[in-house]
Amino acid sequence: MYKKGIYKIVANEPLTSDVWRMVLEGDTQWISRPGQFVNIELEGLYLRRPISINDWDEKTITIIYKVVGSGTEMMAEMTEGKLDILTGLGNGYDLSCAGDNPLLLGGGAGVPPMYMLCKQLIAMGKKVNVVLGFNTASE
């Protein structure tokens, strides 16, 4: 199940020259598992932008995205305003399959959803090991 809603931009800041973190305030009830994503509508662009959810709580969604085209370039320029977003998309990770010592492997766009996955596995008492890969040292 997914939910369409209007979300307020609370923060949008660069982490590197090309990677940004955006915090959005709105309804998060349809997000149920790490690994889900949102679809963001951007004015003037035909297709929505799918972005993995990095973290969420009762009121906010955090996404981390890389500026790679006109849509994410437009997002990097946003300091305030509201966005039309579909939330709770994708199946996410099945945490019941995790053993006592899960190994999380991720690279590039696969890194942001690992944060909440790791947090939830640790909360379950798991000893988590993480290996991350990037294209460059600056990323």
mmCIF file of N, CA and C in Angstrom:
data_model
loop_
_atom_site.group_PDB
_atom_site.id
_atom_site.type_symbol
_atom_site.label_atom_id
_atom_site.label_comp_id
_atom_site.label_asym_id
_atom_site.label_seq_id
_atom_site.Cartn_x
_atom_site.Cartn_y
_atom_site.Cartn_z
ATOM 1 N N MET A 1 0.843 -1.179 0.000
ATOM 2 C CA MET A 1 0.000 0.000 0.000
ATOM 3 C C MET A 1 0.885 1.237 0.000
ATOM 4 N N TYR A 2 0.498 2.243 -0.750
ATOM 5 C CA TYR A 2 1.253 3.482 -0.779
ATOM 6 C C TYR A 2 0.328 4.660 -0.523
ATOM 7 N N LYS A 3 0.926 5.796 -0.268
ATOM 8 C CA LYS A 3 0.176 7.001 0.057
ATOM 9 C C LYS A 3 0.731 8.166 -0.739
ATOM 10 N N LYS A 4 -0.142 8.950 -1.356
ATOM 11 C CA LYS A 4 0.254 10.176 -2.030
ATOM 12 C C LYS A 4 0.015 11.321 -1.063
ATOM 13 N N GLY A 5 0.997 12.203 -0.946
ATOM 14 C CA GLY A 5 0.838 13.321 -0.032
ATOM 15 C C GLY A 5 1.745 14.481 -0.388
ATOM 16 N N ILE A 6 1.500 15.591 0.297
ATOM 17 C CA ILE A 6 2.317 16.792 0.140
ATOM 18 C C ILE A 6 3.237 16.867 1.350
ATOM 19 N N TYR A 7 4.526 16.993 1.098
ATOM 20 C CA TYR A 7 5.546 16.991 2.139
ATOM 21 C C TYR A 7 6.321 18.299 2.113
ATOM 22 N N LYS A 8 6.560 18.833 3.296
ATOM 23 C CA LYS A 8 7.301 20.085 3.444
ATOM 24 C C LYS A 8 8.797 19.798 3.509
ATOM 25 N N ILE A 9 9.594 20.570 2.767
ATOM 26 C CA ILE A 9 11.046 20.442 2.837
ATOM 27 C C ILE A 9 11.510 21.111 4.128
ATOM 28 N N VAL A 10 12.071 20.331 5.041
ATOM 29 C CA VAL A 10 12.570 20.821 6.327
ATOM 30 C C VAL A 10 14.047 21.178 6.219
ATOM 31 N N ALA A 11 14.799 20.376 5.474
ATOM 32 C CA ALA A 11 16.231 20.615 5.284
ATOM 33 C C ALA A 11 16.662 20.010 3.961
ATOM 34 N N ASN A 12 17.658 20.612 3.350
ATOM 35 C CA ASN A 12 18.257 20.094 2.120
ATOM 36 C C ASN A 12 19.692 20.592 2.087
ATOM 37 N N GLU A 13 20.631 19.683 2.364
ATOM 38 C CA GLU A 13 22.017 20.109 2.525
ATOM 39 C C GLU A 13 22.974 19.177 1.800
ATOM 40 N N PRO A 14 24.087 19.736 1.303
ATOM 41 C CA PRO A 14 25.072 18.889 0.626
ATOM 42 C C PRO A 14 25.881 18.084 1.638
ATOM 43 N N LEU A 15 26.128 16.818 1.302
ATOM 44 C CA LEU A 15 27.038 15.969 2.079
ATOM 45 C C LEU A 15 28.408 15.940 1.402
ATOM 46 N N THR A 16 28.405 15.985 0.068
ATOM 47 C CA THR A 16 29.616 16.116 -0.754
ATOM 48 C C THR A 16 29.247 17.082 -1.872
ATOM 49 N N SER A 17 30.112 17.223 -2.855
ATOM 50 C CA SER A 17 29.798 18.139 -3.959
ATOM 51 C C SER A 17 28.602 17.670 -4.783
ATOM 52 N N ASP A 18 28.335 16.361 -4.809
ATOM 53 C CA ASP A 18 27.235 15.824 -5.622
ATOM 54 C C ASP A 18 26.170 15.067 -4.842
ATOM 55 N N VAL A 19 26.378 14.832 -3.568
ATOM 56 C CA VAL A 19 25.444 14.034 -2.766
ATOM 57 C C VAL A 19 24.764 14.936 -1.735
ATOM 58 N N TRP A 20 23.438 14.838 -1.665
ATOM 59 C CA TRP A 20 22.633 15.714 -0.807
ATOM 60 C C TRP A 20 21.736 14.910 0.117
ATOM 61 N N ARG A 21 21.401 15.505 1.256
ATOM 62 C CA ARG A 21 20.437 14.927 2.202
ATOM 63 C C ARG A 21 19.257 15.890 2.297
ATOM 64 N N MET A 22 18.054 15.351 2.085
ATOM 65 C CA MET A 22 16.820 16.140 2.192
ATOM 66 C C MET A 22 15.936 15.514 3.262
ATOM 67 N N VAL A 23 15.409 16.354 4.148
ATOM 68 C CA VAL A 23 14.471 15.914 5.171
ATOM 69 C C VAL A 23 13.111 16.496 4.825
ATOM 70 N N LEU A 24 12.111 15.628 4.781
ATOM 71 C CA LEU A 24 10.745 16.007 4.408
ATOM 72 C C LEU A 24 9.798 15.719 5.556
ATOM 73 N N GLU A 25 8.881 16.633 5.816
ATOM 74 C CA GLU A 25 7.913 16.457 6.900
ATOM 75 C C GLU A 25 6.556 16.130 6.305
ATOM 76 N N GLY A 26 5.930 15.083 6.838
ATOM 77 C CA GLY A 26 4.611 14.677 6.364
ATOM 78 C C GLY A 26 4.237 13.306 6.910
ATOM 79 N N ASP A 27 3.216 12.715 6.310
ATOM 80 C CA ASP A 27 2.669 11.429 6.737
ATOM 81 C C ASP A 27 3.628 10.289 6.382
ATOM 82 N N THR A 28 4.076 9.551 7.394
ATOM 83 C CA THR A 28 5.009 8.442 7.155
ATOM 84 C C THR A 28 4.390 7.078 7.472
ATOM 85 N N GLN A 29 3.093 7.038 7.701
ATOM 86 C CA GLN A 29 2.462 5.792 8.147
ATOM 87 C C GLN A 29 2.564 4.647 7.146
ATOM 88 N N TRP A 30 2.768 4.931 5.872
ATOM 89 C CA TRP A 30 2.810 3.869 4.871
ATOM 90 C C TRP A 30 4.203 3.286 4.679
ATOM 91 N N ILE A 31 5.183 3.849 5.363
ATOM 92 C CA ILE A 31 6.534 3.301 5.312
ATOM 93 C C ILE A 31 6.638 2.266 6.429
ATOM 94 N N SER A 32 6.945 1.028 6.062
ATOM 95 C CA SER A 32 6.929 -0.041 7.054
ATOM 96 C C SER A 32 8.236 -0.813 7.172
ATOM 97 N N ARG A 33 9.118 -0.699 6.180
ATOM 98 C CA ARG A 33 10.357 -1.477 6.179
ATOM 99 C C ARG A 33 11.510 -0.667 5.592
ATOM 100 N N PRO A 34 12.714 -0.897 6.103
ATOM 101 C CA PRO A 34 13.867 -0.309 5.429
ATOM 102 C C PRO A 34 13.976 -0.877 4.017
ATOM 103 N N GLY A 35 14.437 -0.063 3.093
ATOM 104 C CA GLY A 35 14.566 -0.503 1.710
ATOM 105 C C GLY A 35 13.433 -0.028 0.816
ATOM 106 N N GLN A 36 12.427 0.626 1.398
ATOM 107 C CA GLN A 36 11.355 1.174 0.570
ATOM 108 C C GLN A 36 11.820 2.500 -0.039
ATOM 109 N N PHE A 37 11.030 3.035 -0.966
ATOM 110 C CA PHE A 37 11.414 4.272 -1.626
ATOM 111 C C PHE A 37 10.225 5.196 -1.812
ATOM 112 N N VAL A 38 10.525 6.425 -2.213
ATOM 113 C CA VAL A 38 9.498 7.414 -2.518
ATOM 114 C C VAL A 38 9.612 7.778 -3.997
ATOM 115 N N ASN A 39 8.554 8.320 -4.557
ATOM 116 C CA ASN A 39 8.550 8.869 -5.910
ATOM 117 C C ASN A 39 8.183 10.340 -5.800
ATOM 118 N N ILE A 40 9.090 11.207 -6.232
ATOM 119 C CA ILE A 40 8.927 12.648 -6.059
ATOM 120 C C ILE A 40 8.546 13.301 -7.384
ATOM 121 N N GLU A 41 7.462 14.076 -7.364
ATOM 122 C CA GLU A 41 7.047 14.829 -8.541
ATOM 123 C C GLU A 41 7.758 16.178 -8.530
ATOM 124 N N LEU A 42 8.359 16.527 -9.654
ATOM 125 C CA LEU A 42 9.048 17.803 -9.776
ATOM 126 C C LEU A 42 8.389 18.618 -10.879
ATOM 127 N N GLU A 43 8.107 19.863 -10.580
ATOM 128 C CA GLU A 43 7.405 20.742 -11.513
ATOM 129 C C GLU A 43 8.168 20.855 -12.832
ATOM 130 N N GLY A 44 7.432 20.653 -13.924
ATOM 131 C CA GLY A 44 8.015 20.779 -15.249
ATOM 132 C C GLY A 44 8.632 19.500 -15.797
ATOM 133 N N LEU A 45 8.721 18.465 -14.986
ATOM 134 C CA LEU A 45 9.278 17.194 -15.448
ATOM 135 C C LEU A 45 8.173 16.148 -15.500
ATOM 136 N N TYR A 46 8.159 15.357 -16.545
ATOM 137 C CA TYR A 46 7.086 14.395 -16.771
ATOM 138 C C TYR A 46 7.104 13.234 -15.774
ATOM 139 N N LEU A 47 8.268 12.657 -15.562
ATOM 140 C CA LEU A 47 8.373 11.484 -14.695
ATOM 141 C C LEU A 47 8.764 11.857 -13.270
ATOM 142 N N ARG A 48 8.216 11.120 -12.308
ATOM 143 C CA ARG A 48 8.622 11.287 -10.911
ATOM 144 C C ARG A 48 10.025 10.714 -10.730
ATOM 145 N N ARG A 49 10.709 11.162 -9.682
ATOM 146 C CA ARG A 49 12.052 10.677 -9.378
ATOM 147 C C ARG A 49 11.980 9.675 -8.229
ATOM 148 N N PRO A 50 12.391 8.406 -8.456
ATOM 149 C CA PRO A 50 12.402 7.413 -7.366
ATOM 150 C C PRO A 50 13.675 7.588 -6.529
ATOM 151 N N ILE A 51 13.513 7.730 -5.229
ATOM 152 C CA ILE A 51 14.650 7.913 -4.321
ATOM 153 C C ILE A 51 14.441 6.997 -3.110
ATOM 154 N N SER A 52 15.480 6.243 -2.747
ATOM 155 C CA SER A 52 15.413 5.361 -1.579
ATOM 156 C C SER A 52 15.266 6.162 -0.297
ATOM 157 N N ILE A 53 14.532 5.597 0.647
ATOM 158 C CA ILE A 53 14.382 6.215 1.967
ATOM 159 C C ILE A 53 15.607 5.843 2.795
ATOM 160 N N ASN A 54 16.264 6.851 3.333
ATOM 161 C CA ASN A 54 17.431 6.642 4.185
ATOM 162 C C ASN A 54 17.008 6.401 5.626
ATOM 163 N N ASP A 55 16.033 7.172 6.101
ATOM 164 C CA ASP A 55 15.574 7.093 7.491
ATOM 165 C C ASP A 55 14.173 7.688 7.550
ATOM 166 N N TRP A 56 13.433 7.340 8.600
ATOM 167 C CA TRP A 56 12.125 7.942 8.824
ATOM 168 C C TRP A 56 11.752 7.824 10.287
ATOM 169 N N ASP A 57 10.818 8.684 10.697
ATOM 170 C CA ASP A 57 10.217 8.593 12.030
ATOM 171 C C ASP A 57 8.739 8.933 11.885
ATOM 172 N N GLU A 58 8.074 9.279 12.978
ATOM 173 C CA GLU A 58 6.623 9.532 12.931
ATOM 174 C C GLU A 58 6.250 10.726 12.063
ATOM 175 N N LYS A 59 7.173 11.671 11.852
ATOM 176 C CA LYS A 59 6.845 12.899 11.137
ATOM 177 C C LYS A 59 7.719 13.207 9.932
ATOM 178 N N THR A 60 8.881 12.551 9.809
ATOM 179 C CA THR A 60 9.806 12.937 8.745
ATOM 180 C C THR A 60 10.356 11.745 7.970
ATOM 181 N N ILE A 61 10.739 12.047 6.739
ATOM 182 C CA ILE A 61 11.431 11.110 5.859
ATOM 183 C C ILE A 61 12.755 11.766 5.489
ATOM 184 N N THR A 62 13.833 11.000 5.567
ATOM 185 C CA THR A 62 15.132 11.498 5.113
ATOM 186 C C THR A 62 15.540 10.707 3.878
ATOM 187 N N ILE A 63 15.938 11.443 2.833
ATOM 188 C CA ILE A 63 16.446 10.813 1.618
ATOM 189 C C ILE A 63 17.853 11.344 1.362
ATOM 190 N N ILE A 64 18.673 10.519 0.754
ATOM 191 C CA ILE A 64 20.000 10.940 0.315
ATOM 192 C C ILE A 64 20.054 10.649 -1.179
ATOM 193 N N TYR A 65 20.439 11.662 -1.960
ATOM 194 C CA TYR A 65 20.432 11.512 -3.408
ATOM 195 C C TYR A 65 21.685 12.129 -4.022
ATOM 196 N N LYS A 66 22.034 11.617 -5.179
ATOM 197 C CA LYS A 66 23.181 12.130 -5.922
ATOM 198 C C LYS A 66 22.666 12.953 -7.093
ATOM 199 N N VAL A 67 23.267 14.103 -7.324
ATOM 200 C CA VAL A 67 22.882 14.953 -8.442
ATOM 201 C C VAL A 67 23.496 14.357 -9.714
ATOM 202 N N VAL A 68 22.626 13.814 -10.568
ATOM 203 C CA VAL A 68 23.085 13.149 -11.795
ATOM 204 C C VAL A 68 22.344 13.635 -13.044
ATOM 205 N N GLY A 69 21.321 14.439 -12.878
ATOM 206 C CA GLY A 69 20.553 14.903 -14.025
ATOM 207 C C GLY A 69 19.726 16.114 -13.662
ATOM 208 N N SER A 70 18.841 16.502 -14.559
ATOM 209 C CA SER A 70 18.059 17.724 -14.358
ATOM 210 C C SER A 70 17.127 17.639 -13.148
ATOM 211 N N GLY A 71 16.567 16.470 -12.880
ATOM 212 C CA GLY A 71 15.652 16.329 -11.746
ATOM 213 C C GLY A 71 16.348 16.480 -10.410
ATOM 214 N N THR A 72 17.427 15.749 -10.223
ATOM 215 C CA THR A 72 18.141 15.845 -8.951
ATOM 216 C C THR A 72 18.883 17.183 -8.838
ATOM 217 N N GLU A 73 19.250 17.769 -9.967
ATOM 218 C CA GLU A 73 19.841 19.112 -9.943
ATOM 219 C C GLU A 73 18.804 20.125 -9.439
ATOM 220 N N MET A 74 17.569 19.980 -9.894
ATOM 221 C CA MET A 74 16.478 20.834 -9.443
ATOM 222 C C MET A 74 16.251 20.641 -7.931
ATOM 223 N N MET A 75 16.307 19.388 -7.484
ATOM 224 C CA MET A 75 16.115 19.106 -6.063
ATOM 225 C C MET A 75 17.201 19.758 -5.213
ATOM 226 N N ALA A 76 18.442 19.753 -5.686
ATOM 227 C CA ALA A 76 19.556 20.318 -4.926
ATOM 228 C C ALA A 76 19.409 21.830 -4.731
ATOM 229 N N GLU A 77 18.633 22.474 -5.557
ATOM 230 C CA GLU A 77 18.426 23.920 -5.448
ATOM 231 C C GLU A 77 17.279 24.280 -4.506
ATOM 232 N N MET A 78 16.523 23.301 -4.041
ATOM 233 C CA MET A 78 15.360 23.556 -3.188
ATOM 234 C C MET A 78 15.788 23.759 -1.736
ATOM 235 N N THR A 79 15.415 24.884 -1.178
ATOM 236 C CA THR A 79 15.717 25.147 0.230
ATOM 237 C C THR A 79 14.448 25.183 1.078
ATOM 238 N N GLU A 80 13.331 25.382 0.428
ATOM 239 C CA GLU A 80 12.041 25.366 1.118
ATOM 240 C C GLU A 80 10.973 25.007 0.110
ATOM 241 N N GLY A 81 9.756 24.832 0.598
ATOM 242 C CA GLY A 81 8.655 24.503 -0.286
ATOM 243 C C GLY A 81 8.053 23.160 0.046
ATOM 244 N N LYS A 82 7.196 22.706 -0.860
ATOM 245 C CA LYS A 82 6.486 21.446 -0.666
ATOM 246 C C LYS A 82 6.612 20.600 -1.914
ATOM 247 N N LEU A 83 6.600 19.284 -1.710
ATOM 248 C CA LEU A 83 6.715 18.340 -2.818
ATOM 249 C C LEU A 83 5.572 17.325 -2.773
ATOM 250 N N ASP A 84 5.088 16.951 -3.938
ATOM 251 C CA ASP A 84 4.087 15.901 -4.089
ATOM 252 C C ASP A 84 4.843 14.572 -4.156
ATOM 253 N N ILE A 85 4.580 13.696 -3.193
ATOM 254 C CA ILE A 85 5.364 12.465 -3.065
ATOM 255 C C ILE A 85 4.463 11.251 -2.875
ATOM 256 N N LEU A 86 4.846 10.144 -3.505
ATOM 257 C CA LEU A 86 4.251 8.838 -3.230
ATOM 258 C C LEU A 86 5.195 8.144 -2.249
ATOM 259 N N THR A 87 4.675 7.676 -1.111
ATOM 260 C CA THR A 87 5.519 7.013 -0.110
ATOM 261 C C THR A 87 5.117 5.555 0.067
ATOM 262 N N GLY A 88 5.976 4.818 0.750
ATOM 263 C CA GLY A 88 5.681 3.410 1.048
ATOM 264 C C GLY A 88 5.789 2.510 -0.156
ATOM 265 N N LEU A 89 6.595 2.880 -1.144
ATOM 266 C CA LEU A 89 6.740 2.080 -2.358
ATOM 267 C C LEU A 89 7.824 1.020 -2.176
ATOM 268 N N GLY A 90 7.643 -0.100 -2.835
ATOM 269 C CA GLY A 90 8.611 -1.192 -2.748
ATOM 270 C C GLY A 90 8.326 -2.093 -1.563
ATOM 271 N N ASN A 91 8.894 -3.273 -1.589
ATOM 272 C CA ASN A 91 8.676 -4.248 -0.522
ATOM 273 C C ASN A 91 9.601 -4.061 0.661
ATOM 274 N N GLY A 92 10.768 -3.472 0.439
ATOM 275 C CA GLY A 92 11.731 -3.329 1.518
ATOM 276 C C GLY A 92 12.382 -4.663 1.865
ATOM 277 N N TYR A 93 13.212 -4.622 2.893
ATOM 278 C CA TYR A 93 13.956 -5.806 3.331
ATOM 279 C C TYR A 93 13.133 -6.618 4.323
ATOM 280 N N ASP A 94 13.185 -7.950 4.195
ATOM 281 C CA ASP A 94 12.524 -8.855 5.121
ATOM 282 C C ASP A 94 13.489 -9.138 6.267
ATOM 283 N N LEU A 95 13.260 -8.515 7.417
ATOM 284 C CA LEU A 95 14.173 -8.646 8.549
ATOM 285 C C LEU A 95 14.107 -10.022 9.210
ATOM 286 N N SER A 96 13.064 -10.784 8.952
ATOM 287 C CA SER A 96 12.943 -12.105 9.564
ATOM 288 C C SER A 96 13.978 -13.086 9.005
ATOM 289 N N CYS A 97 14.576 -12.762 7.874
ATOM 290 C CA CYS A 97 15.573 -13.639 7.249
ATOM 291 C C CYS A 97 16.983 -13.432 7.812
ATOM 292 N N ALA A 98 17.167 -12.406 8.624
ATOM 293 C CA ALA A 98 18.509 -12.072 9.121
ATOM 294 C C ALA A 98 18.974 -13.073 10.166
ATOM 295 N N GLY A 99 20.222 -13.478 10.032
ATOM 296 C CA GLY A 99 20.829 -14.339 11.045
ATOM 297 C C GLY A 99 21.345 -13.475 12.192
ATOM 298 N N ASP A 100 22.151 -14.062 13.048
ATOM 299 C CA ASP A 100 22.685 -13.331 14.200
ATOM 300 C C ASP A 100 23.774 -12.336 13.820
ATOM 301 N N ASN A 101 24.490 -12.578 12.709
ATOM 302 C CA ASN A 101 25.603 -11.730 12.273
ATOM 303 C C ASN A 101 25.432 -11.349 10.799
ATOM 304 N N PRO A 102 24.430 -10.545 10.455
ATOM 305 C CA PRO A 102 24.211 -10.222 9.042
ATOM 306 C C PRO A 102 25.341 -9.368 8.470
ATOM 307 N N LEU A 103 25.635 -9.585 7.186
ATOM 308 C CA LEU A 103 26.614 -8.803 6.446
ATOM 309 C C LEU A 103 25.852 -7.977 5.428
ATOM 310 N N LEU A 104 25.956 -6.659 5.529
ATOM 311 C CA LEU A 104 25.284 -5.758 4.601
ATOM 312 C C LEU A 104 26.303 -5.258 3.584
ATOM 313 N N LEU A 105 26.002 -5.439 2.291
ATOM 314 C CA LEU A 105 26.872 -4.993 1.211
ATOM 315 C C LEU A 105 26.117 -3.972 0.387
ATOM 316 N N GLY A 106 26.736 -2.826 0.128
ATOM 317 C CA GLY A 106 26.061 -1.818 -0.670
ATOM 318 C C GLY A 106 27.046 -0.899 -1.346
ATOM 319 N N GLY A 107 26.591 -0.298 -2.430
ATOM 320 C CA GLY A 107 27.419 0.668 -3.144
ATOM 321 C C GLY A 107 26.549 1.695 -3.828
ATOM 322 N N GLY A 108 27.067 2.894 -3.971
ATOM 323 C CA GLY A 108 26.373 3.958 -4.687
ATOM 324 C C GLY A 108 24.983 4.219 -4.144
ATOM 325 N N ALA A 109 23.984 4.114 -5.026
ATOM 326 C CA ALA A 109 22.593 4.371 -4.635
ATOM 327 C C ALA A 109 22.063 3.334 -3.657
ATOM 328 N N GLY A 110 22.767 2.212 -3.508
ATOM 329 C CA GLY A 110 22.354 1.177 -2.575
ATOM 330 C C GLY A 110 22.767 1.435 -1.138
ATOM 331 N N VAL A 111 23.546 2.479 -0.905
ATOM 332 C CA VAL A 111 24.021 2.773 0.446
ATOM 333 C C VAL A 111 22.951 3.425 1.331
ATOM 334 N N PRO A 112 22.232 4.457 0.881
ATOM 335 C CA PRO A 112 21.287 5.139 1.782
ATOM 336 C C PRO A 112 20.255 4.242 2.467
ATOM 337 N N PRO A 113 19.630 3.271 1.792
ATOM 338 C CA PRO A 113 18.653 2.446 2.507
ATOM 339 C C PRO A 113 19.276 1.513 3.541
ATOM 340 N N MET A 114 20.588 1.308 3.460
ATOM 341 C CA MET A 114 21.279 0.447 4.422
ATOM 342 C C MET A 114 21.266 1.034 5.836
ATOM 343 N N TYR A 115 21.188 2.363 5.944
ATOM 344 C CA TYR A 115 21.242 3.009 7.252
ATOM 345 C C TYR A 115 20.106 2.523 8.159
ATOM 346 N N MET A 116 18.874 2.610 7.684
ATOM 347 C CA MET A 116 17.739 2.196 8.502
ATOM 348 C C MET A 116 17.722 0.683 8.689
ATOM 349 N N LEU A 117 18.150 -0.054 7.676
ATOM 350 C CA LEU A 117 18.254 -1.509 7.804
ATOM 351 C C LEU A 117 19.210 -1.859 8.943
ATOM 352 N N CYS A 118 20.360 -1.236 8.957
ATOM 353 C CA CYS A 118 21.344 -1.491 10.006
ATOM 354 C C CYS A 118 20.799 -1.106 11.382
ATOM 355 N N LYS A 119 20.154 0.062 11.473
ATOM 356 C CA LYS A 119 19.565 0.501 12.746
ATOM 357 C C LYS A 119 18.566 -0.516 13.289
ATOM 358 N N GLN A 120 17.699 -1.020 12.417
ATOM 359 C CA GLN A 120 16.676 -1.955 12.870
ATOM 360 C C GLN A 120 17.267 -3.310 13.243
ATOM 361 N N LEU A 121 18.267 -3.760 12.510
ATOM 362 C CA LEU A 121 18.920 -5.029 12.853
ATOM 363 C C LEU A 121 19.636 -4.932 14.198
ATOM 364 N N ILE A 122 20.295 -3.819 14.456
ATOM 365 C CA ILE A 122 20.961 -3.610 15.745
ATOM 366 C C ILE A 122 19.928 -3.588 16.866
ATOM 367 N N ALA A 123 18.786 -2.938 16.625
ATOM 368 C CA ALA A 123 17.708 -2.896 17.625
ATOM 369 C C ALA A 123 17.167 -4.296 17.925
ATOM 370 N N MET A 124 17.309 -5.217 16.965
ATOM 371 C CA MET A 124 16.880 -6.604 17.156
ATOM 372 C C MET A 124 17.952 -7.432 17.865
ATOM 373 N N GLY A 125 19.093 -6.811 18.197
ATOM 374 C CA GLY A 125 20.163 -7.516 18.889
ATOM 375 C C GLY A 125 21.157 -8.207 17.967
ATOM 376 N N LYS A 126 21.126 -7.891 16.686
ATOM 377 C CA LYS A 126 22.036 -8.514 15.720
ATOM 378 C C LYS A 126 23.398 -7.813 15.751
ATOM 379 N N LYS A 127 24.449 -8.566 15.469
ATOM 380 C CA LYS A 127 25.802 -8.010 15.324
ATOM 381 C C LYS A 127 26.023 -7.804 13.827
ATOM 382 N N VAL A 128 25.873 -6.562 13.386
ATOM 383 C CA VAL A 128 25.865 -6.242 11.959
ATOM 384 C C VAL A 128 27.266 -5.860 11.477
ATOM 385 N N ASN A 129 27.645 -6.384 10.319
ATOM 386 C CA ASN A 129 28.874 -6.002 9.628
ATOM 387 C C ASN A 129 28.465 -5.326 8.326
ATOM 388 N N VAL A 130 29.137 -4.227 7.986
ATOM 389 C CA VAL A 130 28.759 -3.449 6.807
ATOM 390 C C VAL A 130 29.977 -3.231 5.917
ATOM 391 N N VAL A 131 29.811 -3.457 4.614
ATOM 392 C CA VAL A 131 30.832 -3.174 3.617
ATOM 393 C C VAL A 131 30.189 -2.274 2.572
ATOM 394 N N LEU A 132 30.783 -1.081 2.366
ATOM 395 C CA LEU A 132 30.238 -0.114 1.426
ATOM 396 C C LEU A 132 31.262 0.194 0.335
ATOM 397 N N GLY A 133 30.791 0.427 -0.850
ATOM 398 C CA GLY A 133 31.667 0.788 -1.966
ATOM 399 C C GLY A 133 31.189 2.053 -2.646
ATOM 400 N N PHE A 134 32.127 2.837 -3.156
ATOM 401 C CA PHE A 134 31.809 4.094 -3.818
ATOM 402 C C PHE A 134 32.688 4.237 -5.059
ATOM 403 N N ASN A 135 32.285 5.097 -5.993
ATOM 404 C CA ASN A 135 33.065 5.315 -7.213
ATOM 405 C C ASN A 135 34.358 6.058 -6.944
ATOM 406 N N THR A 136 34.309 7.025 -6.018
ATOM 407 C CA THR A 136 35.484 7.854 -5.735
ATOM 408 C C THR A 136 35.612 8.040 -4.230
ATOM 409 N N ALA A 137 36.784 8.451 -3.779
ATOM 410 C CA ALA A 137 37.015 8.703 -2.357
ATOM 411 C C ALA A 137 36.155 9.860 -1.871
ATOM 412 N N SER A 138 35.878 10.848 -2.720
ATOM 413 C CA SER A 138 35.075 11.999 -2.296
ATOM 414 C C SER A 138 33.619 11.638 -2.044
ATOM 415 N N GLU A 139 33.143 10.552 -2.638
ATOM 416 C CA GLU A 139 31.763 10.130 -2.403
ATOM 417 C C GLU A 139 31.651 9.440 -1.051
#
